């Protein structure tokens, strides 16, 4: 049972069909002027148009990137380059994606201004506003929702403050698009096709007219993402977003209720557990909890052995051997962490099977470490 | 570190999460309330997990310092 859909959800069948169809119709290089090239170009433009329509923007404001990470890097670096005369600070929440933090660090060694979050992972709005208004700010970045813990961020208020200060706001909607309404309160918007049920390898960057950007890469016909993207992947991403959007309300109520059940049952059935993130003001499909005295790697492995695929923000489960900077910034346990991203159409009975299995897996890992009575 | 000579030091250097917290919890079980315990750890996760553990168990976080990659985190047991 796949319970790790955050950032890489199972490919929607309609997206798969569109991908296969586009392999036949859109295999050619869209930059070429012959019939085959023009057909590929038409499909690519159609994909941008469809994505623009779902987001509610003009097609020419939509750029397709080879990944969500590349979209975020470009947003930060190109705006910082375009506004370098204004300042070089990049104001971010402490729980932005690593790609945003890393890109801000690339602007200048001291460019990144990270604003703390509360216990739910929500940015401290007053501090964020003060930092944005502080002067010398090239760009501010606040995610729409945190993909690790689900908490929605106060983007409307942050955008209002950024607008007053004349600072463009990048909103990373990589965990939100296709799941919750994203709203119009942003100047740059990033999205991730792999998260909404499209293929991996397509990111989206939408830029409002008037936001000053300078290319940070060598010149190319594709100005912001040199080399362009795969046409079949772009088409499949657009189809997936349309499907996800059409089905959003039904998937919201289904998964929101399942997350509520998981939050209640995990808190009641597993001793010494921290169920983290905002319990109400959150994404419908993301839930995270940390189990005291439990090795995250053993927990993920024990669940996998029973057929449950889950994510984790614990250090021992990451290649970097560093704990999740999101959990760390929230001040919650980073070890023994389980991160669930519920896929669409998940059967409630499957969630119940997981909830029955979890307490005994946790108990087994704890027994192995001899932590009873601590 | 401001711990008096009688302070209990738990050496968890070289151990990975969650071992430093487990060692500290074992030490905390065996001392009277109000004792200051200092854990030494090289695992960066301990910096976040010891305060979170203290919060869950009602212990008080006294101090947290770092010297050459070794974190020294002191709590007072409840």
Short mmCIF file of C-alpha atoms in Angstrom, two decimals:
data_model
loop_
_atom_site.label_atom_id
_atom_site.label_comp_id
_atom_site.label_asym_id
_atom_site.label_seq_id
_atom_site.Cartn_x
_atom_site.Cartn_y
_atom_site.Cartn_z
CA UNK A 1 0.00 0.00 0.00
CA UNK A 2 1.50 3.26 -1.16
CA UNK A 3 1.23 6.01 1.46
CA UNK A 4 4.11 8.23 0.31
CA UNK A 5 2.44 10.25 -2.47
CA UNK A 6 3.88 13.65 -1.45
CA UNK A 7 6.03 14.93 -4.31
CA UNK A 8 5.73 11.74 -6.35
CA UNK A 9 2.19 10.43 -6.60
CA UNK A 10 1.15 7.42 -8.66
CA UNK A 11 0.73 8.48 -12.32
CA UNK A 12 -2.93 9.13 -13.12
CA UNK A 13 -4.19 6.74 -15.85
CA UNK A 14 -5.37 9.67 -18.00
CA UNK A 15 -1.87 11.17 -17.78
CA UNK A 16 -0.32 7.88 -18.79
CA UNK A 17 -2.63 7.65 -21.81
CA UNK A 18 -1.77 11.23 -22.82
CA UNK A 19 1.95 10.47 -22.45
CA UNK A 20 1.74 7.41 -24.72
CA UNK A 21 -0.34 9.30 -27.29
CA UNK A 22 2.14 12.18 -27.30
CA UNK A 23 5.03 9.79 -27.88
CA UNK A 24 3.41 9.11 -31.26
CA UNK A 25 2.21 12.63 -32.07
CA UNK A 26 4.75 14.84 -30.32
CA UNK A 27 8.08 13.03 -30.46
CA UNK A 28 9.71 15.63 -32.72
CA UNK A 29 11.77 18.64 -31.67
CA UNK A 30 9.28 21.49 -31.14
CA UNK A 31 11.92 24.00 -32.27
CA UNK A 32 11.97 22.61 -35.82
CA UNK A 33 9.83 24.14 -38.55
CA UNK A 34 8.67 21.01 -40.38
CA UNK A 35 5.24 19.43 -39.94
CA UNK A 36 6.39 17.01 -37.24
CA UNK A 37 8.11 19.78 -35.28
CA UNK A 38 5.10 22.04 -35.55
CA UNK A 39 2.86 19.26 -34.29
CA UNK A 40 5.08 18.81 -31.24
CA UNK A 41 5.07 22.59 -30.71
CA UNK A 42 1.28 22.61 -30.84
CA UNK A 43 1.06 19.93 -28.16
CA UNK A 44 3.57 21.77 -25.97
CA UNK A 45 1.70 25.06 -26.33
CA UNK A 46 -1.54 23.22 -25.58
CA UNK A 47 -0.02 21.84 -22.38
CA UNK A 48 1.01 25.34 -21.24
CA UNK A 49 -2.42 26.67 -22.12
CA UNK A 50 -4.20 23.95 -20.15
CA UNK A 51 -2.00 24.53 -17.09
CA UNK A 52 -2.52 28.30 -17.39
CA UNK A 53 -6.26 27.79 -17.52
CA UNK A 54 -6.31 25.71 -14.32
CA UNK A 55 -4.09 28.22 -12.49
CA UNK A 56 -6.10 31.13 -13.89
CA UNK A 57 -3.31 32.99 -15.70
CA UNK A 58 -2.22 33.89 -19.24
CA UNK A 59 -0.43 31.16 -21.18
CA UNK A 60 2.60 33.37 -21.83
CA UNK A 61 3.19 33.69 -18.06
CA UNK A 62 3.66 29.92 -17.70
CA UNK A 63 7.15 28.42 -18.08
CA UNK A 64 7.72 24.69 -17.96
CA UNK A 65 10.82 23.46 -16.15
CA UNK A 66 12.57 20.08 -16.18
CA UNK A 67 11.78 19.69 -12.46
CA UNK A 68 10.15 21.45 -9.54
CA UNK A 69 13.62 21.96 -8.11
CA UNK A 70 14.77 23.69 -11.31
CA UNK A 71 11.68 25.92 -11.24
CA UNK A 72 12.46 27.03 -7.67
CA UNK A 73 16.15 27.58 -8.41
CA UNK A 74 15.34 29.69 -11.45
CA UNK A 75 12.66 31.71 -9.64
CA UNK A 76 15.07 32.70 -6.86
CA UNK A 77 18.19 33.24 -8.99
CA UNK A 78 16.52 35.03 -11.93
CA UNK A 79 14.57 37.44 -9.72
CA UNK A 80 17.60 38.07 -7.51
CA UNK A 81 19.61 38.85 -10.66
CA UNK A 82 16.86 41.08 -12.04
CA UNK A 83 16.55 43.05 -8.81
CA UNK A 84 20.17 43.12 -7.71
CA UNK A 85 20.15 46.93 -7.68
CA UNK A 86 17.32 46.91 -5.12
CA UNK A 87 19.09 44.50 -2.77
CA UNK A 88 20.26 40.98 -2.46
CA UNK A 89 18.36 39.68 0.55
CA UNK A 90 16.04 36.74 0.03
CA UNK A 91 13.46 36.46 2.83
CA UNK A 92 12.25 32.88 3.31
CA UNK A 93 10.41 30.86 5.92
CA UNK A 94 12.58 28.39 7.83
CA UNK A 95 10.49 25.55 6.37
CA UNK A 96 10.76 26.34 2.65
CA UNK A 97 12.01 23.50 0.48
CA UNK A 98 15.75 22.89 0.54
CA UNK A 99 15.88 24.04 -3.12
CA UNK A 100 14.68 27.54 -2.12
CA UNK A 101 17.16 27.78 0.75
CA UNK A 102 20.02 26.53 -1.42
CA UNK A 103 19.20 28.96 -4.24
CA UNK A 104 19.05 31.86 -1.77
CA UNK A 105 22.47 30.86 -0.47
CA UNK A 106 23.75 30.96 -4.04
CA UNK A 107 22.64 34.61 -4.43
CA UNK A 108 25.21 35.65 -1.80
CA UNK A 109 26.65 33.97 1.29
CA UNK A 110 24.61 36.21 3.60
CA UNK A 111 21.57 36.71 1.35
CA UNK A 112 19.16 34.29 3.03
CA UNK A 113 16.99 35.69 5.83
CA UNK A 114 15.14 32.72 7.37
CA UNK A 115 12.04 33.55 9.42
CA UNK A 116 11.15 31.10 12.24
CA UNK A 117 7.95 29.06 12.42
CA UNK A 118 5.66 28.06 15.28
CA UNK A 119 5.10 24.53 16.63
CA UNK A 120 2.68 23.82 13.73
CA UNK A 121 5.28 24.87 11.16
CA UNK A 122 3.47 28.11 10.30
CA UNK A 123 5.74 31.08 9.64
CA UNK A 124 5.73 33.85 12.24
CA UNK A 125 3.87 36.37 10.13
CA UNK A 126 4.90 39.52 11.99
CA UNK A 127 8.58 38.60 11.69
CA UNK A 128 8.13 37.71 8.01
CA UNK A 129 6.44 41.05 7.31
CA UNK A 130 9.12 42.94 9.22
CA UNK A 131 11.84 41.21 7.23
CA UNK A 132 10.10 41.96 3.93
CA UNK A 133 9.69 45.61 4.89
CA UNK A 134 13.28 45.88 6.09
CA UNK A 135 14.67 47.16 2.78
CA UNK A 136 17.27 45.67 0.47
CA UNK A 137 15.05 42.67 -0.27
CA UNK A 138 15.25 41.18 -3.76
CA UNK A 139 12.65 38.48 -3.21
CA UNK A 140 10.49 36.88 -0.55
CA UNK A 141 9.48 33.21 -0.64
CA UNK A 142 6.67 31.56 1.30
CA UNK A 143 5.29 28.14 0.42
CA UNK A 144 1.54 27.76 0.01
CA UNK A 145 1.59 24.74 2.31
CA UNK A 146 4.34 22.66 3.81
CA UNK A 147 4.59 19.35 1.99
CA UNK A 148 6.15 17.54 4.95
CA UNK A 149 3.66 18.44 7.68
CA UNK A 150 0.70 19.79 5.70
CA UNK A 151 0.35 23.18 7.43
CA UNK A 152 -1.04 25.99 5.25
CA UNK A 153 0.91 29.24 5.32
CA UNK A 154 -0.55 32.77 5.58
CA UNK A 155 0.28 33.62 1.96
CA UNK A 156 -2.50 36.20 1.50
CA UNK A 157 -1.23 38.35 4.38
CA UNK A 158 2.39 37.82 3.34
CA UNK A 159 1.58 38.86 -0.21
CA UNK A 160 -0.22 41.97 0.95
CA UNK A 161 2.85 43.02 2.95
CA UNK A 162 5.20 42.17 0.08
CA UNK A 163 3.05 44.14 -2.35
CA UNK A 164 3.15 47.20 -0.08
CA UNK A 165 6.93 46.88 0.18
CA UNK A 166 7.32 46.39 -3.59
CA UNK A 167 8.94 42.99 -3.10
CA UNK A 168 7.91 40.08 -5.35
CA UNK A 169 6.63 37.01 -3.47
CA UNK A 170 7.46 33.51 -4.69
CA UNK A 171 4.83 31.03 -3.54
CA UNK A 172 5.91 27.41 -3.77
CA UNK A 173 2.68 25.51 -4.42
CA UNK A 174 4.50 22.27 -5.09
CA UNK A 175 2.51 20.44 -2.42
CA UNK A 176 -0.77 22.30 -3.02
CA UNK A 177 -1.58 22.47 -6.74
CA UNK A 178 -4.18 19.86 -7.61
CA UNK A 179 -5.08 19.39 -3.92
CA UNK A 180 -6.30 22.77 -2.59
CA UNK A 181 -7.20 26.11 -4.20
CA UNK A 182 -3.99 28.12 -4.45
CA UNK A 183 -5.50 31.59 -4.85
CA UNK A 184 -4.10 34.65 -6.62
CA UNK A 185 -1.83 35.98 -3.82
CA UNK A 186 1.61 35.56 -5.40
CA UNK A 187 3.96 37.10 -7.94
CA UNK A 188 5.73 33.88 -8.87
CA UNK A 189 4.13 30.47 -8.41
CA UNK A 190 5.94 27.13 -8.57
CA UNK A 191 4.31 23.73 -9.03
CA UNK A 192 5.30 20.07 -9.30
CA UNK A 193 3.62 17.75 -11.81
CA UNK A 194 4.92 14.67 -10.00
CA UNK A 195 2.99 15.72 -6.91
CA UNK A 196 -0.40 16.15 -8.61
CA UNK A 197 -0.36 12.83 -10.44
CA UNK A 198 1.55 13.78 -13.57
CA UNK A 199 4.91 12.40 -14.63
CA UNK A 200 8.12 13.31 -12.81
CA UNK A 201 10.33 15.67 -14.77
CA UNK A 202 7.98 18.62 -15.19
CA UNK A 203 7.97 21.67 -12.95
CA UNK A 204 5.91 24.80 -13.46
CA UNK A 205 6.89 28.40 -12.88
CA UNK A 206 4.28 31.13 -13.37
CA UNK A 207 5.51 34.71 -13.33
CA UNK A 208 3.23 37.75 -13.19
CA UNK A 209 3.86 40.43 -15.80
CA UNK A 210 6.07 43.14 -14.35
CA UNK A 211 8.23 40.90 -12.15
CA UNK A 212 11.78 41.74 -13.16
CA UNK A 213 13.90 38.69 -14.01
CA UNK A 214 17.32 38.28 -15.61
CA UNK A 215 18.36 34.92 -17.02
CA UNK A 216 20.90 33.20 -14.78
CA UNK A 217 21.86 30.63 -17.42
CA UNK A 218 23.63 30.80 -20.78
CA UNK A 219 21.47 32.03 -23.68
CA UNK A 220 19.06 29.54 -25.18
CA UNK A 221 15.84 29.63 -27.20
CA UNK A 222 14.13 28.51 -23.99
CA UNK A 223 15.14 31.54 -22.01
CA UNK A 224 14.39 30.44 -18.46
CA UNK A 225 14.87 26.68 -18.76
CA UNK A 226 17.53 26.04 -21.40
CA UNK A 227 16.87 23.00 -23.56
CA UNK A 228 13.14 22.97 -22.85
CA UNK A 229 11.14 20.02 -21.57
CA UNK A 230 9.85 16.70 -22.86
CA UNK A 231 6.68 17.28 -24.90
CA UNK A 232 4.98 14.00 -23.85
CA UNK A 233 5.76 14.73 -20.19
CA UNK A 234 4.39 18.28 -20.51
CA UNK A 235 1.16 17.06 -22.08
CA UNK A 236 0.72 14.33 -19.47
CA UNK A 237 1.37 16.89 -16.70
CA UNK A 238 -1.33 19.20 -18.08
CA UNK A 239 -3.86 16.37 -18.42
CA UNK A 240 -3.12 15.21 -14.87
CA UNK A 241 -3.67 18.71 -13.49
CA UNK A 242 -7.02 19.00 -15.28
CA UNK A 243 -8.10 15.61 -13.90
CA UNK A 244 -6.91 16.43 -10.38
CA UNK A 245 -8.66 19.79 -10.44
CA UNK A 246 -11.96 18.30 -11.72
CA UNK A 247 -11.87 15.70 -8.93
CA UNK A 248 -10.48 17.96 -6.22
CA UNK A 249 -13.57 18.40 -4.03
CA UNK A 250 -14.31 14.67 -3.84
CA UNK A 251 -10.68 13.79 -3.12
CA UNK A 252 -10.52 16.54 -0.52
CA UNK A 253 -13.39 15.24 1.59
CA UNK A 254 -12.26 11.60 1.24
CA UNK A 255 -8.64 12.23 2.21
CA UNK A 256 -9.34 14.92 4.81
CA UNK A 257 -11.51 12.45 6.72
CA UNK A 258 -8.83 9.75 6.45
CA UNK A 259 -6.15 12.10 7.78
CA UNK A 260 -8.46 13.03 10.68
CA UNK A 261 -8.85 9.34 11.46
CA UNK A 262 -5.08 8.77 11.26
CA UNK A 263 -4.36 11.73 13.53
CA UNK A 264 -6.87 10.52 16.13
CA UNK A 265 -5.94 6.85 16.06
CA UNK A 266 -2.14 7.31 16.00
CA UNK A 267 -2.36 9.73 18.92
CA UNK A 268 -4.54 7.28 20.86
CA UNK A 269 -2.94 3.93 19.95
CA UNK A 270 0.79 4.72 19.88
CA UNK A 271 2.33 5.78 23.23
CA UNK A 272 4.70 8.76 23.26
CA UNK A 273 3.93 10.05 19.79
CA UNK A 274 4.00 13.62 18.51
CA UNK A 275 1.39 14.08 15.74
CA UNK A 276 2.66 17.29 14.16
CA UNK A 277 1.37 20.01 11.85
CA UNK A 278 -1.85 22.03 12.01
CA UNK A 279 -4.75 19.62 12.69
CA UNK A 280 -7.28 21.74 10.75
CA UNK A 281 -5.71 24.41 8.55
CA UNK A 282 -3.74 21.97 6.40
CA UNK A 283 -3.43 20.05 3.16
CA UNK A 284 -6.10 17.34 2.85
CA UNK A 285 -3.72 14.43 2.29
CA UNK A 286 -0.55 14.94 4.36
CA UNK A 287 0.03 13.78 7.94
CA UNK A 288 3.25 13.35 9.90
CA UNK A 289 4.10 11.99 13.33
CA UNK A 290 7.22 11.19 15.34
CA UNK A 291 7.59 8.28 17.78
CA UNK A 292 9.82 8.80 20.80
CA UNK A 293 12.82 6.42 21.17
CA UNK A 294 12.23 4.92 17.72
CA UNK A 295 14.79 4.58 14.94
CA UNK A 296 13.20 6.01 11.80
CA UNK A 297 15.00 3.64 9.46
CA UNK A 298 13.84 0.58 11.43
CA UNK A 299 10.29 1.94 11.47
CA UNK A 300 10.18 2.61 7.70
CA UNK A 301 11.75 -0.82 7.07
CA UNK A 302 9.35 -2.61 9.42
CA UNK A 303 6.33 -1.00 7.74
CA UNK A 304 7.74 -1.71 4.27
CA UNK A 305 8.15 -5.38 5.19
CA UNK A 306 4.39 -5.45 5.87
CA UNK A 307 3.67 -3.75 2.54
CA UNK A 308 3.20 -0.15 3.73
CA UNK A 309 5.31 2.42 1.86
CA UNK A 310 5.78 5.54 4.01
CA UNK A 311 8.14 8.52 3.99
CA UNK A 312 10.24 9.86 6.86
CA UNK A 313 12.04 13.05 7.83
CA UNK A 314 14.38 11.31 10.26
CA UNK A 315 18.11 11.74 9.72
CA UNK A 316 18.81 8.02 9.45
CA UNK A 317 16.40 7.74 6.50
CA UNK A 318 18.02 10.53 4.46
CA UNK A 319 21.11 10.24 2.34
CA UNK A 320 22.44 13.44 3.92
CA UNK A 321 22.12 11.94 7.43
CA UNK A 322 20.64 15.26 8.54
CA UNK A 323 17.16 15.38 10.04
CA UNK A 324 14.36 17.22 8.23
CA UNK A 325 14.98 20.97 8.57
CA UNK A 326 11.19 21.36 8.76
CA UNK A 327 10.80 19.16 11.86
CA UNK A 328 13.90 20.82 13.38
CA UNK A 329 12.52 24.34 12.81
CA UNK A 330 9.21 23.32 14.43
CA UNK A 331 10.96 22.02 17.53
CA UNK A 332 9.39 18.57 17.29
CA UNK A 333 11.06 15.17 17.48
CA UNK A 334 13.03 14.40 14.33
CA UNK A 335 13.66 10.74 15.09
CA UNK A 336 11.07 7.99 14.65
CA UNK A 337 9.32 10.10 12.03
CA UNK A 338 6.68 8.80 9.62
CA UNK A 339 5.38 11.00 6.83
CA UNK A 340 2.23 10.00 4.96
CA UNK A 341 1.01 11.46 1.68
CA UNK A 342 -2.31 9.79 0.91
CA UNK A 343 -2.80 9.05 -2.80
CA UNK A 344 -6.12 9.72 -4.53
CA UNK A 345 -8.88 7.14 -4.11
CA UNK A 346 -7.22 5.47 -1.14
CA UNK A 347 -9.59 2.89 0.34
CA UNK A 348 -10.56 3.61 3.97
CA UNK A 349 -10.13 -0.12 4.71
CA UNK A 350 -6.47 0.16 3.68
CA UNK A 351 -5.95 3.02 6.11
CA UNK A 352 -7.52 0.88 8.83
CA UNK A 353 -5.09 -1.94 8.05
CA UNK A 354 -2.21 0.50 8.43
CA UNK A 355 -3.61 1.80 11.72
CA UNK A 356 -3.88 -1.74 13.07
CA UNK A 357 -0.32 -2.64 12.02
CA UNK A 358 1.45 0.54 13.16
CA UNK A 359 1.33 0.19 16.97
CA UNK A 360 2.89 -3.28 16.92
CA UNK A 361 5.65 -2.22 14.52
CA UNK A 362 6.50 0.72 16.80
CA UNK A 363 6.42 -1.56 19.85
CA UNK A 364 8.74 -4.06 18.16
CA UNK A 365 11.31 -1.38 17.29
CA UNK A 366 11.13 -0.03 20.85
CA UNK A 367 11.58 -3.50 22.33
CA UNK A 368 14.71 -3.98 20.25
CA UNK A 369 16.15 -0.81 21.80
CA UNK A 370 15.05 -1.75 25.33
CA UNK A 371 13.26 1.50 26.04
CA UNK A 372 10.30 0.18 28.05
CA UNK A 373 9.57 2.40 31.05
CA UNK A 374 11.64 5.36 29.86
CA UNK B 1 29.25 24.28 30.75
CA UNK B 2 28.00 25.49 34.11
CA UNK B 3 27.23 22.10 35.61
CA UNK B 4 28.57 21.59 39.12
CA UNK B 5 30.99 18.71 39.79
CA UNK B 6 28.12 16.53 40.92
CA UNK B 7 26.29 16.95 37.58
CA UNK B 8 25.66 13.76 35.66
CA UNK B 9 27.25 13.63 32.21
CA UNK B 10 25.94 11.20 29.61
CA UNK B 11 28.47 10.55 26.89
CA UNK B 12 26.61 9.80 23.64
CA UNK B 13 29.35 10.98 21.29
CA UNK B 14 29.48 8.93 18.10
CA UNK B 15 25.97 7.54 18.58
CA UNK B 16 23.20 8.15 16.06
CA UNK B 17 19.59 9.13 16.66
CA UNK B 18 17.69 8.07 18.70
CA UNK B 19 20.49 6.58 20.86
CA UNK B 20 21.57 9.88 22.54
CA UNK B 21 18.00 10.56 23.70
CA UNK B 22 17.60 6.97 24.92
CA UNK B 23 20.85 7.15 26.95
CA UNK B 24 19.76 10.45 28.44
CA UNK B 25 16.32 9.04 29.30
CA UNK B 26 17.92 6.04 31.05
CA UNK B 27 20.08 8.39 33.12
CA UNK B 28 17.07 10.58 33.92
CA UNK B 29 15.16 7.57 35.26
CA UNK B 30 17.88 6.85 37.83
CA UNK B 31 18.32 10.31 39.36
CA UNK B 32 16.18 12.34 41.77
CA UNK B 33 13.98 15.16 40.47
CA UNK B 34 15.84 18.44 40.05
CA UNK B 35 19.08 16.81 38.90
CA UNK B 36 20.96 18.45 36.07
CA UNK B 37 21.93 16.03 33.32
CA UNK B 38 24.27 16.93 30.48
CA UNK B 39 24.36 14.83 27.34
CA UNK B 40 27.34 15.04 24.97
CA UNK B 41 26.44 14.19 21.39
CA UNK B 42 27.92 14.48 17.92
CA UNK B 43 24.71 13.57 16.08
CA UNK B 44 23.13 16.84 14.85
CA UNK B 45 19.63 15.41 15.41
CA UNK B 46 20.25 15.43 19.19
CA UNK B 47 20.19 19.25 19.14
CA UNK B 48 16.52 19.10 18.15
CA UNK B 49 15.48 15.85 19.78
CA UNK B 50 16.74 16.42 23.33
CA UNK B 51 14.65 19.61 23.78
CA UNK B 52 11.63 17.89 22.17
CA UNK B 53 12.07 14.91 24.53
CA UNK B 54 12.38 17.25 27.52
CA UNK B 55 9.14 18.97 26.49
CA UNK B 56 7.31 15.63 26.15
CA UNK B 57 8.59 14.44 29.54
CA UNK B 58 8.20 17.71 31.42
CA UNK B 59 11.92 18.22 32.01
CA UNK B 60 13.45 21.68 31.81
CA UNK B 61 15.98 22.62 29.15
CA UNK B 62 18.85 24.45 30.87
CA UNK B 63 21.41 25.09 28.15
CA UNK B 64 22.71 23.93 24.80
CA UNK B 65 26.20 24.65 23.54
CA UNK B 66 28.45 23.36 20.79
CA UNK B 67 32.22 23.02 20.75
CA UNK B 68 34.09 21.56 17.80
CA UNK B 69 31.18 19.38 16.68
CA UNK B 70 30.30 18.15 20.16
CA UNK B 71 26.93 19.32 21.43
CA UNK B 72 26.45 19.63 25.19
CA UNK B 73 22.79 19.85 26.16
CA UNK B 74 21.77 20.17 29.80
CA UNK B 75 18.33 19.44 31.24
CA UNK B 76 16.94 19.55 34.78
CA UNK B 77 14.74 16.59 35.60
CA UNK B 78 11.27 17.16 36.97
#
